[in-house]
Amino acid sequence: MPTLSVEYIKHETGEFDEESVFQAILSKRDISRIEAVNQCCNLRWLDLSRNQIIRIENLDGLSQLVSLDLSHNKIQKVQALDTLLNLERLQLKANPISRLQDLEGLRPLKKLRHLHFQNIDRTDFCPICLSPEYRGKVRELCPDLVALDSRRKHLPDLDGEVESVEKGGDLSLPSPAPWFTPDELDFDDVGRPEAVAEALKPQLDDFEAALRECRAAFAEAEGVLKAQEVAASNGGAAS
């Protein structure tokens, strides 16, 4: 079971200096305690999933951290995250978190936008996900959350709609709106030459105006060329 030291982190990330460690993927290492990572002050992405960690700790100093994955560990309580001022994504799937009060550690995460305690299909869930108050509590603690368990905040509850239909409830659908108005479907004038000419008149006017400009430009160019030829012939005669 390795000890999470600065030297270990540098070795695993291939960096020579802890300040140059921006990403640390340390999953499946049998790590039992979070240590030393707070010395990597520029760390942006930290993955400690699938280890043996029992407590969230020693993350102070990681003010640049944007993403933290602690899924598949033995963590029972969300805590010690108050210094992660820029954290936007947190994954805690498949941890034995079971009580609503153990979620209070989420409150300081003002920039948190994506939070995962389970997958979108409800696999790899924490026991807290089974509580009827789970989603409401998380929304209270993190009001600016964009997505919880990969479910967008402002999208309709499709699971609820499906459950309602399966129970024999009425499916409320909006009244269909016509794609085209009656005037748009009136093709009586399409075949008349007058209607075609009228419809094409703006394009024809633009084309004729452009043609006149081209002819004027050609005439001007021809005049310049003739003037140059006359000047050249006069110069030769003088010599």
Short mmCIF file of C-alpha atoms in Angstrom, two decimals:
data_model
loop_
_atom_site.label_atom_id
_atom_site.label_comp_id
_atom_site.label_asym_id
_atom_site.label_seq_id
_atom_site.Cartn_x
_atom_site.Cartn_y
_atom_site.Cartn_z
CA MET A 1 0.00 0.00 0.00
CA PRO A 2 1.87 3.15 -1.19
CA THR A 3 2.24 6.33 0.84
CA LEU A 4 1.06 9.40 -1.03
CA SER A 5 4.18 11.57 -0.83
CA VAL A 6 5.48 14.39 -3.02
CA GLU A 7 8.14 12.09 -4.46
CA TYR A 8 5.53 9.47 -5.26
CA ILE A 9 3.33 12.05 -7.00
CA LYS A 10 6.24 13.40 -9.05
CA HIS A 11 7.25 9.88 -10.03
CA GLU A 12 3.73 8.91 -11.10
CA THR A 13 3.11 12.13 -13.06
CA GLY A 14 6.58 12.31 -14.62
CA GLU A 15 7.22 15.81 -13.26
CA PHE A 16 10.44 16.99 -11.58
CA ASP A 17 8.86 19.77 -9.53
CA GLU A 18 5.62 19.62 -7.52
CA GLU A 19 4.68 23.09 -8.77
CA SER A 20 4.60 21.80 -12.35
CA VAL A 21 2.07 19.07 -11.54
CA PHE A 22 -1.20 20.15 -13.16
CA GLN A 23 -2.87 16.73 -13.45
CA ALA A 24 -2.51 13.70 -11.21
CA ILE A 25 -4.26 10.45 -12.18
CA LEU A 26 -3.72 8.21 -9.15
CA SER A 27 -6.61 5.75 -9.38
CA LYS A 28 -6.31 2.06 -8.49
CA ARG A 29 -3.17 2.54 -6.37
CA ASP A 30 -4.48 1.12 -3.09
CA ILE A 31 -3.94 4.51 -1.45
CA SER A 32 -5.47 4.69 2.04
CA ARG A 33 -4.94 8.36 2.92
CA ILE A 34 -4.82 11.70 1.11
CA GLU A 35 -1.45 13.28 1.78
CA ALA A 36 1.08 15.61 0.11
CA VAL A 37 -1.16 16.57 -2.83
CA ASN A 38 -1.73 19.98 -1.23
CA GLN A 39 1.93 20.77 -1.97
CA CYS A 40 1.11 20.66 -5.70
CA CYS A 41 -0.28 24.19 -5.61
CA ASN A 42 -1.01 24.35 -9.36
CA LEU A 43 -2.93 21.09 -9.51
CA ARG A 44 -6.06 21.36 -11.69
CA TRP A 45 -7.26 17.75 -12.04
CA LEU A 46 -6.96 15.12 -9.32
CA ASP A 47 -8.20 11.55 -9.70
CA LEU A 48 -7.98 9.38 -6.57
CA SER A 49 -10.80 7.02 -7.51
CA ARG A 50 -10.83 3.28 -6.75
CA ASN A 51 -8.53 3.43 -3.75
CA GLN A 52 -8.99 2.72 -0.02
CA ILE A 53 -9.43 6.30 1.19
CA ILE A 54 -11.67 6.66 4.25
CA ARG A 55 -11.56 10.44 4.79
CA ILE A 56 -11.38 13.64 2.75
CA GLU A 57 -8.45 15.61 4.15
CA ASN A 58 -5.25 17.53 3.37
CA LEU A 59 -6.62 19.37 0.33
CA ASP A 60 -5.89 22.87 1.64
CA GLY A 61 -3.69 24.85 -0.73
CA LEU A 62 -5.32 23.46 -3.88
CA SER A 63 -7.04 26.72 -4.79
CA GLN A 64 -6.56 26.00 -8.51
CA LEU A 65 -8.21 22.57 -8.42
CA VAL A 66 -11.09 22.32 -10.91
CA SER A 67 -11.91 18.59 -10.91
CA LEU A 68 -11.74 16.03 -8.09
CA ASP A 69 -12.66 12.35 -8.41
CA LEU A 70 -12.94 10.33 -5.19
CA SER A 71 -15.32 7.68 -6.49
CA HIS A 72 -15.11 4.06 -5.33
CA ASN A 73 -13.46 4.70 -1.98
CA LYS A 74 -14.59 4.26 1.65
CA ILE A 75 -15.55 7.87 2.37
CA GLN A 76 -18.54 8.32 4.69
CA LYS A 77 -18.71 12.12 4.92
CA VAL A 78 -18.20 15.14 2.63
CA GLN A 79 -15.79 17.45 4.45
CA ALA A 80 -12.59 19.53 4.25
CA LEU A 81 -13.45 21.04 0.85
CA ASP A 82 -13.83 24.67 1.96
CA THR A 83 -10.45 25.76 0.49
CA LEU A 84 -11.24 24.44 -3.00
CA LEU A 85 -12.47 27.80 -4.22
CA ASN A 86 -12.43 26.93 -7.93
CA LEU A 87 -13.73 23.37 -7.82
CA GLU A 88 -16.28 22.85 -10.60
CA ARG A 89 -16.60 19.06 -10.80
CA LEU A 90 -16.76 16.57 -7.92
CA GLN A 91 -17.28 12.82 -8.18
CA LEU A 92 -18.06 10.73 -5.09
CA LYS A 93 -19.79 7.72 -6.65
CA ALA A 94 -19.83 4.36 -4.86
CA ASN A 95 -18.87 5.67 -1.42
CA PRO A 96 -20.71 4.68 1.81
CA ILE A 97 -22.22 8.15 2.30
CA SER A 98 -25.64 7.51 3.82
CA ARG A 99 -26.80 10.50 5.89
CA LEU A 100 -28.12 13.88 4.73
CA GLN A 101 -26.07 15.72 7.35
CA ASP A 102 -22.92 14.21 5.89
CA LEU A 103 -23.45 16.31 2.75
CA GLU A 104 -22.98 19.64 4.56
CA GLY A 105 -19.39 19.83 3.38
CA LEU A 106 -20.70 20.75 -0.08
CA ARG A 107 -21.96 24.15 1.07
CA PRO A 108 -18.67 26.13 0.67
CA LEU A 109 -18.25 25.00 -2.99
CA LYS A 110 -19.69 28.11 -4.64
CA LYS A 111 -18.32 27.29 -8.10
CA LEU A 112 -19.38 23.64 -8.14
CA ARG A 113 -21.37 22.89 -11.30
CA HIS A 114 -21.24 19.09 -11.76
CA LEU A 115 -21.70 16.67 -8.86
CA HIS A 116 -21.91 12.88 -8.97
CA PHE A 117 -23.01 10.50 -6.22
CA GLN A 118 -24.15 7.92 -8.80
CA ASN A 119 -24.26 7.34 -12.55
CA ILE A 120 -27.14 8.59 -14.65
CA ASP A 121 -28.57 5.04 -14.72
CA ARG A 122 -28.31 4.91 -10.90
CA THR A 123 -25.45 2.42 -10.87
CA ASP A 124 -22.42 2.96 -8.61
CA PHE A 125 -24.68 4.82 -6.18
CA CYS A 126 -24.03 6.00 -2.65
CA PRO A 127 -26.67 4.93 -0.08
CA ILE A 128 -27.71 8.59 0.31
CA CYS A 129 -29.12 8.48 -3.24
CA LEU A 130 -31.94 6.25 -1.96
CA SER A 131 -33.22 8.96 0.37
CA PRO A 132 -36.35 10.82 -0.88
CA GLU A 133 -34.79 14.09 0.35
CA TYR A 134 -31.49 13.50 -1.47
CA ARG A 135 -31.95 15.71 -4.51
CA GLY A 136 -33.67 18.49 -2.59
CA LYS A 137 -30.88 18.59 0.00
CA VAL A 138 -28.19 18.77 -2.66
CA ARG A 139 -30.05 21.60 -4.44
CA GLU A 140 -30.24 23.47 -1.14
CA LEU A 141 -26.50 23.11 -0.53
CA CYS A 142 -25.49 23.79 -4.14
CA PRO A 143 -28.10 26.11 -5.70
CA ASP A 144 -25.90 26.92 -8.72
CA LEU A 145 -25.38 23.30 -9.69
CA VAL A 146 -25.80 22.66 -13.44
CA ALA A 147 -26.10 18.87 -13.25
CA LEU A 148 -26.52 16.30 -10.49
CA ASP A 149 -25.59 12.71 -11.37
CA SER A 150 -25.35 13.80 -15.05
CA ARG A 151 -28.97 15.01 -15.01
CA ARG A 152 -29.29 18.62 -16.09
CA LYS A 153 -31.08 20.91 -13.67
CA HIS A 154 -33.47 22.57 -16.14
CA LEU A 155 -34.38 19.58 -18.29
CA PRO A 156 -37.76 17.84 -17.81
CA ASP A 157 -38.01 14.81 -15.52
CA LEU A 158 -38.24 12.09 -18.15
CA ASP A 159 -38.26 9.33 -15.55
CA GLY A 160 -41.32 10.90 -13.95
CA GLU A 161 -43.09 11.16 -17.30
CA VAL A 162 -42.38 7.51 -18.12
CA GLU A 163 -43.57 6.39 -14.68
CA SER A 164 -46.78 8.41 -15.09
CA VAL A 165 -47.50 6.79 -18.47
CA GLU A 166 -46.76 3.31 -17.16
CA LYS A 167 -49.25 3.88 -14.32
CA GLY A 168 -51.95 4.79 -16.82
CA GLY A 169 -51.81 8.53 -16.31
CA ASP A 170 -52.69 10.98 -19.04
CA LEU A 171 -49.78 12.13 -21.14
CA SER A 172 -50.10 15.86 -21.64
CA LEU A 173 -49.01 16.86 -25.14
CA PRO A 174 -49.13 20.35 -26.64
CA SER A 175 -51.53 21.04 -29.49
CA PRO A 176 -49.77 20.59 -32.82
CA ALA A 177 -49.03 23.79 -34.71
CA PRO A 178 -49.17 23.87 -38.54
CA TRP A 179 -45.84 24.04 -40.27
CA PHE A 180 -47.13 26.30 -43.07
CA THR A 181 -49.83 28.96 -43.28
CA PRO A 182 -52.57 28.71 -45.97
CA ASP A 183 -50.92 31.57 -47.88
CA GLU A 184 -47.62 29.70 -47.94
CA LEU A 185 -49.38 26.68 -49.41
CA ASP A 186 -51.11 28.68 -52.17
CA PHE A 187 -49.30 27.72 -55.40
CA ASP A 188 -51.83 29.14 -57.90
CA ASP A 189 -49.46 31.87 -59.17
CA VAL A 190 -46.36 29.70 -59.40
CA GLY A 191 -46.84 28.78 -63.07
CA ARG A 192 -47.73 32.27 -64.40
CA PRO A 193 -44.91 34.05 -66.31
CA GLU A 194 -45.93 37.37 -64.77
CA ALA A 195 -45.55 35.96 -61.25
CA VAL A 196 -42.15 34.47 -62.08
CA ALA A 197 -40.96 37.75 -63.60
CA GLU A 198 -42.17 39.70 -60.58
CA ALA A 199 -40.45 37.33 -58.18
CA LEU A 200 -37.16 37.55 -60.13
CA LYS A 201 -37.28 41.32 -60.71
CA PRO A 202 -35.11 42.33 -57.70
CA GLN A 203 -32.40 39.84 -58.71
CA LEU A 204 -32.56 40.98 -62.35
CA ASP A 205 -32.27 44.63 -61.33
CA ASP A 206 -29.19 43.83 -59.24
CA PHE A 207 -27.67 41.85 -62.11
CA GLU A 208 -28.23 44.64 -64.64
CA ALA A 209 -26.78 47.24 -62.28
CA ALA A 210 -23.68 45.09 -61.77
CA LEU A 211 -23.40 44.59 -65.54
CA ARG A 212 -23.50 48.35 -66.13
CA GLU A 213 -20.75 48.87 -63.57
CA CYS A 214 -18.61 46.23 -65.30
CA ARG A 215 -19.09 47.84 -68.70
CA ALA A 216 -18.16 51.25 -67.31
CA ALA A 217 -15.04 49.79 -65.74
CA PHE A 218 -14.03 48.11 -69.04
CA ALA A 219 -14.58 51.37 -70.92
CA GLU A 220 -12.45 53.25 -68.41
CA ALA A 221 -9.71 50.64 -68.68
CA GLU A 222 -9.75 50.82 -72.49
CA GLY A 223 -9.40 54.61 -72.31
CA VAL A 224 -6.38 54.30 -70.02
CA LEU A 225 -4.75 51.79 -72.37
CA LYS A 226 -5.31 53.99 -75.43
CA ALA A 227 -3.87 56.99 -73.60
CA GLN A 228 -0.77 54.96 -72.71
CA GLU A 229 -0.39 53.83 -76.34
CA VAL A 230 -0.62 57.43 -77.61
CA ALA A 231 1.90 58.63 -75.05
CA ALA A 232 4.26 55.81 -75.97
CA SER A 233 4.01 56.54 -79.73
CA ASN A 234 4.54 60.29 -79.20
CA GLY A 235 7.60 59.58 -77.10
CA GLY A 236 9.09 57.36 -79.80
CA ALA A 237 8.53 59.98 -82.51
CA ALA A 238 10.18 62.70 -80.43
CA SER A 239 13.32 60.59 -79.96
#
